[in-house]
Amino acid sequence: MTSKPKKLQTSGEPNRGRTVKIKSKRFIGNPIRKAKPGERDSLPTPSNSHPNRHLSHPSPVLKNTEDKDNESDLIYGRHPVLSALENQRELNRIWVTTRLRYDPRFHNLLLQAKDNGSVIDEVEPKRLDQITGGANHQGIAAQIAPYSYLELPDLIAKAKSVANDPVIVVAEGITDPHNLGAIIRTAEAIGAQGLVIPQRRAVGITSTVVKVAAGALENFAVARVVNLSRALEELKEAGFWIYGTAATGSEPIHTVRFTGPVVLVIGSEGEGLNMLTQRACDVLVSIPLQGKTPSLNASVAAGMALYEVYRQRSLNTLYLNKLQKPL
């Protein structure tokens, strides 16, 4: 007895689509087939693929940018580079146009930087456009070594050595380099002695921060700490009073008397100070707002709070040279 041969069924056949006829043309509709493990990588790509067909491509590998601050950075613009040269900041390389190289403000400083080991490249403005990505370089740019942060005890000692009642700013969670640069510029201009920033979830000292600070970093110390709450406790032990800015602060800032060594804590724009940081503060202060805007930019709030601190101190200072001498 002869048995009929059985039809072998391929693994892909159950998923074949239904045969459809349109104007005497026969084709398989909606073919669906699952690729075996490893088959997708071995299948060749058809040369006549439809241009609108979406093909699967490997996901791009994202570069880790967490260590960006540890790399050499770039500063540009006459004022930032001039400040770095005047303060003998370590510069790996300097690109400068011929016209600016022999400018009286830069010539001797560039010669001194060369003696200290900096490489001086005289370039065309187009080359500077390429180096800075088309930024407003003003004819000069420099590659700086990674910023040297102070340890918190060293920052405290330095602040106390230059002022009887020093002021230190603590910036929590500032991720915008423009905001951090503006805070540094304002703090140094008004007279604060230093800045403390957290190591994580916050921007460090980058080229953008240096540019926005407009040379203030050459005369302003910055400490970077791992644990901000522990740093605030260390500042308390050193005799500082901790004032935190918060939208829901219990006291308007103009009603608070800022005496003795002061730490002013500025929160991130949008989120403000977290609860752990608020508990570490001695006093929470707020800036009264009369308009409909609910909050201020972090750098603006820092400037207003710092001005209030030094306004009060200037009123309490007795200027003996302005007193009338007795006849």
CSV table of N, CA, C and O in Angstrom, one decimal, residues 169-176 179-180 183 195-196 198 201-202 228 243-247 264-275 277-278 281 284-285 287 295-302 305:
chain,number,residue,atom,x,y,z
A,169,VAL,N,28.3,82.1,48.9
A,169,VAL,CA,27.1,81.7,48.2
A,169,VAL,C,27.1,80.2,47.9
A,169,VAL,O,28.1,79.7,47.6
A,170,VAL,N,26.0,79.6,48.2
A,170,VAL,CA,25.8,78.2,47.9
A,170,VAL,C,24.7,78.0,46.8
A,170,VAL,O,23.6,78.5,47.0
A,171,ALA,N,25.1,77.4,45.7
A,171,ALA,CA,24.2,77.3,44.5
A,171,ALA,C,23.8,75.8,44.5
A,171,ALA,O,24.6,75.0,44.2
A,172,GLU,N,22.5,75.5,44.7
A,172,GLU,CA,22.1,74.1,44.7
A,172,GLU,C,21.3,73.8,43.4
A,172,GLU,O,20.4,74.5,43.0
A,173,GLY,N,21.8,72.8,42.7
A,173,GLY,CA,21.1,72.3,41.5
A,173,GLY,C,21.0,73.3,40.3
A,173,GLY,O,20.1,73.2,39.5
A,174,ILE,N,22.0,74.1,40.2
A,174,ILE,CA,22.0,75.0,39.0
A,174,ILE,C,22.6,74.3,37.8
A,174,ILE,O,23.7,73.9,37.8
A,175,THR,N,21.7,74.0,36.8
A,175,THR,CA,22.2,73.2,35.7
A,175,THR,C,22.5,74.1,34.4
A,175,THR,O,23.1,73.6,33.5
A,176,ASP,N,22.0,75.3,34.5
A,176,ASP,CA,22.3,76.2,33.3
A,176,ASP,C,23.6,77.0,33.5
A,176,ASP,O,23.7,77.7,34.5
A,179,ASN,N,23.3,80.7,34.0
A,179,ASN,CA,22.8,81.1,35.3
A,179,ASN,C,24.0,81.1,36.3
A,179,ASN,O,24.2,82.0,37.1
A,180,LEU,N,24.8,80.0,36.3
A,180,LEU,CA,25.9,79.9,37.2
A,180,LEU,C,26.9,81.0,37.0
A,180,LEU,O,27.5,81.6,37.9
A,183,ILE,N,25.6,84.3,38.4
A,183,ILE,CA,25.7,84.3,39.8
A,183,ILE,C,27.1,84.6,40.3
A,183,ILE,O,27.3,85.4,41.2
A,195,LEU,N,32.1,80.6,46.5
A,195,LEU,CA,30.9,79.9,46.0
A,195,LEU,C,31.1,78.4,46.3
A,195,LEU,O,32.2,77.9,46.2
A,196,VAL,N,30.0,77.8,46.7
A,196,VAL,CA,30.0,76.3,46.9
A,196,VAL,C,28.9,75.7,46.0
A,196,VAL,O,27.8,76.2,45.9
A,198,PRO,N,27.4,71.8,44.3
A,198,PRO,CA,27.4,70.3,44.5
A,198,PRO,C,28.1,69.6,43.3
A,198,PRO,O,28.1,70.2,42.2
A,201,ARG,N,24.3,66.6,39.7
A,201,ARG,CA,23.1,67.2,39.4
A,201,ARG,C,23.2,68.7,39.3
A,201,ARG,O,22.3,69.5,39.7
A,202,ALA,N,24.4,69.2,38.9
A,202,ALA,CA,24.6,70.6,38.8
A,202,ALA,C,25.8,70.9,37.8
A,202,ALA,O,26.7,70.0,37.7
A,228,LEU,N,26.0,68.2,49.9
A,228,LEU,CA,25.8,69.6,50.2
A,228,LEU,C,25.3,69.8,51.6
A,228,LEU,O,25.6,70.8,52.2
A,243,TYR,N,21.2,81.2,55.3
A,243,TYR,CA,20.0,81.8,54.9
A,243,TYR,C,19.6,81.2,53.5
A,243,TYR,O,20.4,81.3,52.6
A,244,GLY,N,18.5,80.5,53.5
A,244,GLY,CA,18.0,79.9,52.2
A,244,GLY,C,16.9,80.7,51.6
A,244,GLY,O,16.0,81.2,52.2
A,245,THR,N,17.0,80.9,50.3
A,245,THR,CA,16.0,81.6,49.5
A,245,THR,C,14.9,80.6,49.1
A,245,THR,O,15.2,79.6,48.5
A,246,ALA,N,13.7,80.9,49.4
A,246,ALA,CA,12.5,80.0,49.0
A,246,ALA,C,11.3,80.9,48.7
A,246,ALA,O,11.1,81.9,49.4
A,247,ALA,N,10.5,80.4,47.8
A,247,ALA,CA,9.3,81.2,47.4
A,247,ALA,C,8.3,81.2,48.6
A,247,ALA,O,7.5,82.1,48.7
A,264,LEU,N,24.5,82.3,51.8
A,264,LEU,CA,23.2,82.5,51.1
A,264,LEU,C,23.0,81.4,50.2
A,264,LEU,O,23.9,81.2,49.2
A,265,VAL,N,22.0,80.6,50.4
A,265,VAL,CA,21.7,79.4,49.5
A,265,VAL,C,20.7,79.7,48.5
A,265,VAL,O,19.6,80.2,48.8
A,266,ILE,N,21.1,79.5,47.2
A,266,ILE,CA,20.2,79.8,46.1
A,266,ILE,C,19.8,78.4,45.5
A,266,ILE,O,20.6,77.6,45.2
A,267,GLY,N,18.5,78.3,45.3
A,267,GLY,CA,18.0,77.0,44.7
A,267,GLY,C,17.9,77.1,43.2
A,267,GLY,O,18.0,78.2,42.6
A,268,SER,N,17.6,76.0,42.6
A,268,SER,CA,17.5,75.9,41.1
A,268,SER,C,16.2,76.5,40.7
A,268,SER,O,15.2,76.6,41.4
A,269,GLU,N,16.3,77.0,39.4
A,269,GLU,CA,15.1,77.7,38.9
A,269,GLU,C,14.0,76.6,38.6
A,269,GLU,O,14.3,75.6,37.9
A,270,GLY,N,12.9,76.8,39.1
A,270,GLY,CA,11.8,75.9,38.9
A,270,GLY,C,11.5,75.1,40.1
A,270,GLY,O,10.4,75.1,40.7
A,271,GLU,N,12.5,74.3,40.6
A,271,GLU,CA,12.4,73.4,41.7
A,271,GLU,C,12.7,74.1,43.1
A,271,GLU,O,12.2,73.7,44.1
A,272,GLY,N,13.6,75.1,43.1
A,272,GLY,CA,14.0,75.7,44.3
A,272,GLY,C,14.9,74.8,45.2
A,272,GLY,O,15.5,73.9,44.7
A,273,LEU,N,14.9,75.1,46.5
A,273,LEU,CA,15.6,74.3,47.4
A,273,LEU,C,14.9,73.0,47.7
A,273,LEU,O,13.6,73.0,48.0
A,274,ASN,N,15.6,71.9,47.8
A,274,ASN,CA,14.9,70.7,48.3
A,274,ASN,C,14.7,70.7,49.8
A,274,ASN,O,15.3,71.5,50.5
A,275,MET,N,13.9,69.8,50.3
A,275,MET,CA,13.5,69.8,51.7
A,275,MET,C,14.7,69.6,52.6
A,275,MET,O,14.7,70.2,53.7
A,277,THR,N,17.8,70.4,52.1
A,277,THR,CA,18.5,71.7,52.2
A,277,THR,C,17.8,72.7,53.0
A,277,THR,O,18.4,73.5,53.8
A,278,GLN,N,16.5,72.8,52.9
A,278,GLN,CA,15.7,73.8,53.7
A,278,GLN,C,15.8,73.5,55.2
A,278,GLN,O,15.9,74.4,56.0
A,281,CYS,N,18.9,75.0,56.7
A,281,CYS,CA,19.1,76.4,56.8
A,281,CYS,C,18.6,76.9,58.2
A,281,CYS,O,17.7,76.4,58.8
A,284,LEU,N,14.7,80.8,56.4
A,284,LEU,CA,14.3,80.9,55.0
A,284,LEU,C,13.8,82.3,54.7
A,284,LEU,O,12.9,82.8,55.5
A,285,VAL,N,14.2,82.8,53.6
A,285,VAL,CA,13.8,84.2,53.3
A,285,VAL,C,13.2,84.2,51.9
A,285,VAL,O,13.5,83.3,51.1
A,287,ILE,N,11.8,86.8,48.5
A,287,ILE,CA,11.8,88.1,47.9
A,287,ILE,C,10.3,88.4,47.5
A,287,ILE,O,9.7,87.8,46.6
A,295,SER,N,7.9,83.6,39.9
A,295,SER,CA,9.2,83.4,40.5
A,295,SER,C,10.2,84.2,39.7
A,295,SER,O,9.9,84.8,38.6
A,296,LEU,N,11.5,84.2,40.1
A,296,LEU,CA,12.5,84.9,39.5
A,296,LEU,C,13.6,83.9,39.0
A,296,LEU,O,13.7,82.8,39.5
A,297,ASN,N,14.3,84.4,38.0
A,297,ASN,CA,15.5,83.6,37.5
A,297,ASN,C,16.5,83.5,38.7
A,297,ASN,O,16.6,84.4,39.5
A,298,ALA,N,17.2,82.3,38.8
A,298,ALA,CA,18.1,82.0,39.9
A,298,ALA,C,19.2,83.1,40.1
A,298,ALA,O,19.5,83.5,41.2
A,299,SER,N,19.7,83.5,39.0
A,299,SER,CA,20.8,84.5,39.0
A,299,SER,C,20.3,85.9,39.5
A,299,SER,O,20.9,86.6,40.2
A,300,VAL,N,19.0,86.2,39.0
A,300,VAL,CA,18.4,87.5,39.4
A,300,VAL,C,18.1,87.5,40.9
A,300,VAL,O,18.4,88.4,41.7
A,301,ALA,N,17.6,86.3,41.4
A,301,ALA,CA,17.3,86.2,42.9
A,301,ALA,C,18.5,86.3,43.7
A,301,ALA,O,18.6,86.9,44.7
A,302,ALA,N,19.6,85.7,43.2
A,302,ALA,CA,20.9,85.8,43.9
A,302,ALA,C,21.4,87.2,44.0
A,302,ALA,O,21.9,87.7,45.0
A,305,ALA,N,19.2,89.2,46.5
A,305,ALA,CA,19.5,88.8,47.9
A,305,ALA,C,20.9,89.3,48.4
A,305,ALA,O,21.0,89.8,49.5
